[in-house]
């Protein structure tokens, strides 16, 4: 009897202790990938937030990107919310898939965040039925990174690379190869990133706003495919590579003279010992396509809050206080990680306007800011990966001389079949 | 003529051996090079081994990660050996009408892929409050149908006379199992141990789903996470791979002789 009473007292005390600690400390869990990039930026944000809110404990858990998506998918599908994080990073191309497949799983932030302060295309891609769900993080604004020393040998100055078309870039590739012996680009024919860049640069995508395929009667798609196949046919233009390692290795080793890609590659490029030998130009544009410009996007991701999260309110407060208002924070992660935020006021900060000696004194961040503001918003839909695969399947045949219209029919059919 | 055939056979074997060993060589030399050397195709050992190691230990809480991996692999292996060998012993020794039906049912379950069980399993562990625990990582593998099958097959070569003699001497069933069966079947156990240790050590999908925090992560998950940087540091990834592979290689070499005996179904 005595023992039971004692146990009862202990149990009550235990419960009180638990509730007491819960009231005191708030735990927020964040899932992301790429610890040296996303994780490091998040940790900087956490340091700033917890300095003012010492009772909040925020933990970053990093997984490989594919793993994180699999975990998230499994748990959302299982219907159990236990163990889900409070904040999760999702790649922009996949945003609509999660928002539409798991309605109610993510917390709308429309009333909590001032979205006019963020790059519009990033807001659009996380909006469903008028509700926006993301805290837009890093931008994938594109640029043409090139070795200014090698291009100079071929007789090109910075101005010669501005306002050109993809065909002109291909011609420049011929000259560079002739003068330096090195191809201008490294290309993995299985990577459809170039198609995505070209499509968005003209405000188009694989899909219409309602999610139906936009392939067959899409003049931009045809122009992009024709242009890309034309470039692939020019063997002088590029070194053919297989996989991400060879692709990045080619320009990091100095085997090729440049790369057109997202701004997040800047950190990798600056990791080589080639200060003063690099520069960035806007990407070329699609010739003869109405609305085509020099601004586009590749990749990028955003933070989302789970509706089921126990510390939801604290998580939103954290995003508001740092990610949606701290200009200085964005300067820090820009310098530290090369993380280029979609928060527009950040561009007024010091780091964004600084010139960079690695890029020969060019104000690269300011340039990227200008280009970012011009990126057309498009609806990525749910099946971007499937569309990529359908395009990649046709490319070898096209390079070998296949008919472009027949290939477009085949791509359209494959996508239509996969998204049924 | 015979010599020529033998020489050709030798050359073929050398080639096959080289192809099998090459990934390991590449991994080891890669661990001593920088990321740029590796993507540039350098095969010679480089001078970046120490910086790679330093970076690994800076980025990864190695003590915790290896403890998790070892704890899960060793406990998982030990428990699976006990449960599955008991079951295999039982299935073979005690004849009954229902036995073969139950066993056939078990074998049928082998055809259900893990992906189909993943979500129900997750819901189960979640409602038991066991998400993100060692138990969750270890428990689903303990009653391994494959291992029960393996032990049952090998028990067929266990001499029943030994059991009969032990019974006459007054040993109880658990004593027969413990003092007679296990020592006699040690090669079978050794082979099973290698397979189980490797399976547990390399387990990926289930730990990935069920683990939620950094302090619970195993080395396989850590390596995968390192490999997804926007510009991956291949030197770092290679040193992580070397460290992740070492324990399985050690276990294999320690038990190699018994492994071969065990796979051949030997009873000593």
Coordinates of N, CA and C in Angstrom, one line a residue, chain A residues 92-93 119 121-122 138-146 161-164 166 169 185 191-203 205 228 244 247 258-266 269 279-286 292-300 338 340-342 359 362-376 378 380:
Chain A
X92 N 12.2 22.9 -55.1 CA 11.1 23.6 -55.7 C 10.4 22.8 -56.7
X93 N 11.2 22.0 -57.5 CA 10.5 21.2 -58.6 C 9.5 20.2 -58.0
X119 N 11.2 36.8 -54.1 CA 11.2 36.7 -55.5 C 9.9 36.1 -55.9
X121 N 8.7 34.4 -58.5 CA 8.6 33.1 -59.1 C 8.7 32.0 -58.0
X122 N 9.5 32.3 -56.9 CA 9.6 31.4 -55.8 C 8.3 31.3 -55.0
X138 N 16.7 29.3 -51.1 CA 17.8 29.6 -52.0 C 17.3 29.7 -53.4
X139 N 17.8 30.6 -54.2 CA 17.4 30.8 -55.5 C 18.3 30.0 -56.4
X140 N 17.8 29.5 -57.6 CA 18.6 28.9 -58.5 C 18.8 29.7 -59.8
X141 N 18.8 31.0 -59.6 CA 19.0 32.0 -60.7 C 20.3 31.5 -61.5
X142 N 20.1 31.5 -62.8 CA 21.2 30.9 -63.6 C 22.1 32.0 -64.2
X143 N 23.3 31.6 -64.4 CA 24.3 32.4 -65.0 C 25.3 31.5 -65.9
X144 N 26.0 32.2 -66.8 CA 27.0 31.5 -67.6 C 28.3 31.8 -66.9
X145 N 28.8 30.8 -66.2 CA 30.2 31.0 -65.6 C 31.2 30.6 -66.6
X146 N 32.2 31.5 -66.8 CA 33.2 31.1 -67.8 C 34.6 31.6 -67.3
X161 N 29.9 38.5 -74.4 CA 29.1 37.3 -73.9 C 27.7 37.8 -73.5
X162 N 27.5 39.1 -73.5 CA 26.2 39.7 -73.0 C 25.3 39.7 -74.2
X163 N 24.0 39.4 -73.9 CA 22.9 39.5 -75.0 C 23.3 38.7 -76.2
X164 N 23.6 37.4 -76.0 CA 23.8 36.6 -77.1 C 22.7 35.5 -77.2
X166 N 21.8 31.2 -77.9 CA 22.5 29.9 -77.7 C 23.3 29.6 -78.9
X169 N 26.5 31.2 -78.7 CA 27.3 30.6 -77.7 C 28.0 29.4 -78.3
X185 N 32.1 23.8 -72.7 CA 31.2 23.2 -71.7 C 31.5 21.8 -71.4
X191 N 21.2 14.6 -68.5 CA 20.7 15.6 -67.6 C 19.9 16.7 -68.4
X192 N 18.6 16.8 -68.1 CA 17.8 17.7 -68.9 C 17.7 19.1 -68.3
X193 N 18.7 19.4 -67.4 CA 18.7 20.7 -66.8 C 18.7 21.9 -67.8
X194 N 19.4 21.7 -68.9 CA 19.4 22.8 -69.9 C 18.0 23.0 -70.5
X195 N 17.3 22.0 -70.7 CA 15.9 22.2 -71.2 C 15.1 23.0 -70.2
X196 N 15.2 22.7 -68.9 CA 14.5 23.4 -67.9 C 14.9 24.9 -67.9
X197 N 16.2 25.1 -68.0 CA 16.6 26.5 -68.0 C 16.0 27.3 -69.2
X198 N 16.1 26.6 -70.4 CA 15.6 27.3 -71.6 C 14.1 27.6 -71.5
X199 N 13.4 26.6 -71.1 CA 11.9 26.7 -71.0 C 11.5 27.9 -70.1
X200 N 12.1 27.9 -68.9 CA 11.7 28.9 -68.0 C 12.2 30.3 -68.4
X201 N 13.3 30.3 -69.1 CA 13.8 31.6 -69.6 C 12.8 32.3 -70.5
X202 N 11.9 31.5 -71.1 CA 10.8 32.1 -71.9 C 9.4 32.0 -71.3
X203 N 9.4 31.7 -70.0 CA 8.2 31.7 -69.2 C 7.3 30.5 -69.5
X205 N 6.9 25.9 -69.6 CA 7.3 24.7 -68.8 C 6.7 23.5 -69.5
X228 N 18.8 23.0 -78.2 CA 19.6 22.1 -77.4 C 20.2 21.0 -78.2
X244 N 27.2 13.5 -62.2 CA 27.5 14.8 -61.5 C 28.9 15.0 -61.3
X247 N 30.8 15.9 -64.3 CA 30.3 17.2 -64.8 C 30.9 18.4 -64.1
X258 N 33.9 26.6 -69.1 CA 32.8 27.2 -68.5 C 31.6 26.3 -68.2
X259 N 30.5 26.9 -67.6 CA 29.3 26.1 -67.3 C 28.2 27.1 -67.2
X260 N 27.0 26.7 -67.7 CA 25.8 27.5 -67.3 C 25.0 26.7 -66.4
X261 N 24.7 27.3 -65.2 CA 24.0 26.6 -64.2 C 23.5 27.6 -63.1
X262 N 23.0 27.0 -62.0 CA 22.4 27.8 -61.0 C 23.4 28.5 -60.1
X263 N 23.0 29.6 -59.4 CA 23.9 30.4 -58.6 C 24.6 29.6 -57.5
X264 N 23.9 28.5 -57.1 CA 24.5 27.7 -56.0 C 25.8 27.0 -56.4
X265 N 26.1 27.0 -57.6 CA 27.4 26.4 -58.0 C 28.6 27.4 -57.7
X266 N 28.3 28.6 -57.4 CA 29.3 29.6 -57.1 C 30.3 29.1 -56.1
X269 N 32.7 26.6 -57.5 CA 33.7 27.2 -58.5 C 34.8 28.0 -57.7
X279 N 34.5 34.5 -64.6 CA 33.6 35.6 -64.7 C 32.2 35.0 -64.9
X280 N 31.2 35.8 -64.7 CA 29.8 35.3 -65.0 C 29.1 36.3 -65.9
X281 N 28.4 35.7 -66.9 CA 27.6 36.4 -67.8 C 26.2 35.9 -67.7
X282 N 25.2 36.7 -68.2 CA 23.8 36.2 -68.2 C 23.8 35.0 -69.2
X283 N 22.8 34.1 -69.0 CA 22.7 33.0 -69.9 C 22.2 33.5 -71.3
X284 N 22.6 32.8 -72.3 CA 22.1 33.2 -73.7 C 20.6 33.1 -73.7
X285 N 20.0 33.6 -74.8 CA 18.5 33.5 -74.9 C 18.1 32.7 -76.1
X286 N 16.9 32.2 -76.1 CA 16.3 31.5 -77.2 C 16.0 32.4 -78.3
X292 N 11.2 35.4 -74.6 CA 12.4 34.8 -74.1 C 13.4 35.9 -73.6
X293 N 14.1 35.5 -72.5 CA 15.0 36.5 -71.9 C 16.3 35.8 -71.5
X294 N 17.1 36.5 -70.7 CA 18.4 36.0 -70.2 C 18.3 35.6 -68.8
X295 N 17.1 35.5 -68.2 CA 17.0 35.1 -66.8 C 16.2 33.8 -66.7
X296 N 16.8 32.9 -65.9 CA 16.1 31.6 -65.7 C 16.5 31.1 -64.3
X297 N 16.1 29.9 -64.1 CA 16.3 29.2 -62.8 C 16.6 27.8 -63.0
X298 N 17.5 27.3 -62.1 CA 17.7 25.8 -62.1 C 17.8 25.4 -60.6
X299 N 16.9 24.5 -60.2 CA 16.9 24.0 -58.8 C 16.5 25.1 -57.8
X300 N 17.0 25.0 -56.6 CA 16.6 25.8 -55.5 C 15.6 25.1 -54.7
X338 N 27.7 30.8 -49.9 CA 27.3 31.1 -51.3 C 25.8 30.8 -51.5
X340 N 22.3 31.9 -52.0 CA 21.7 33.2 -52.6 C 20.3 33.2 -52.3
X341 N 19.8 34.0 -51.3 CA 18.4 33.9 -50.9 C 17.5 34.6 -51.9
X342 N 16.2 34.2 -51.7 CA 15.1 34.8 -52.5 C 14.5 36.0 -51.8
X359 N 36.1 36.6 -59.2 CA 35.6 36.9 -60.5 C 36.1 38.2 -61.1
X362 N 34.3 41.5 -60.5 CA 32.9 41.7 -60.9 C 32.0 41.7 -59.7
X363 N 30.9 42.5 -59.7 CA 29.9 42.4 -58.6 C 28.9 41.3 -58.9
X364 N 29.4 40.1 -58.8 CA 28.6 38.9 -59.2 C 27.2 38.8 -58.6
X365 N 27.2 39.1 -57.2 CA 25.9 39.0 -56.5 C 24.9 40.0 -56.9
X366 N 25.4 41.2 -57.2 CA 24.4 42.2 -57.7 C 23.9 41.8 -59.1
X367 N 24.8 41.2 -59.9 CA 24.3 40.8 -61.2 C 23.2 39.7 -61.1
X368 N 23.5 38.7 -60.2 CA 22.6 37.6 -60.0 C 21.2 38.2 -59.4
X369 N 21.3 39.2 -58.6 CA 20.1 39.8 -58.0 C 19.3 40.4 -59.1
X370 N 19.9 41.1 -60.0 CA 19.2 41.7 -61.2 C 18.5 40.6 -62.0
X371 N 19.3 39.6 -62.3 CA 18.7 38.5 -63.1 C 17.6 37.8 -62.4
X372 N 17.7 37.6 -61.1 CA 16.7 36.9 -60.3 C 15.4 37.7 -60.4
X373 N 15.4 39.0 -60.3 CA 14.2 39.8 -60.4 C 13.5 39.6 -61.7
X374 N 14.2 39.1 -62.7 CA 13.6 39.0 -64.1 C 13.2 37.6 -64.4
X375 N 13.3 36.6 -63.5 CA 12.9 35.3 -63.8 C 11.4 35.1 -63.9
X376 N 11.0 34.6 -65.1 CA 9.5 34.4 -65.2 C 9.0 33.3 -64.3
X378 N 6.8 30.2 -63.4 CA 6.1 29.1 -64.1 C 5.5 28.1 -63.1
X380 N 5.6 24.5 -61.9 CA 6.4 23.3 -62.2 C 5.6 22.1 -62.2

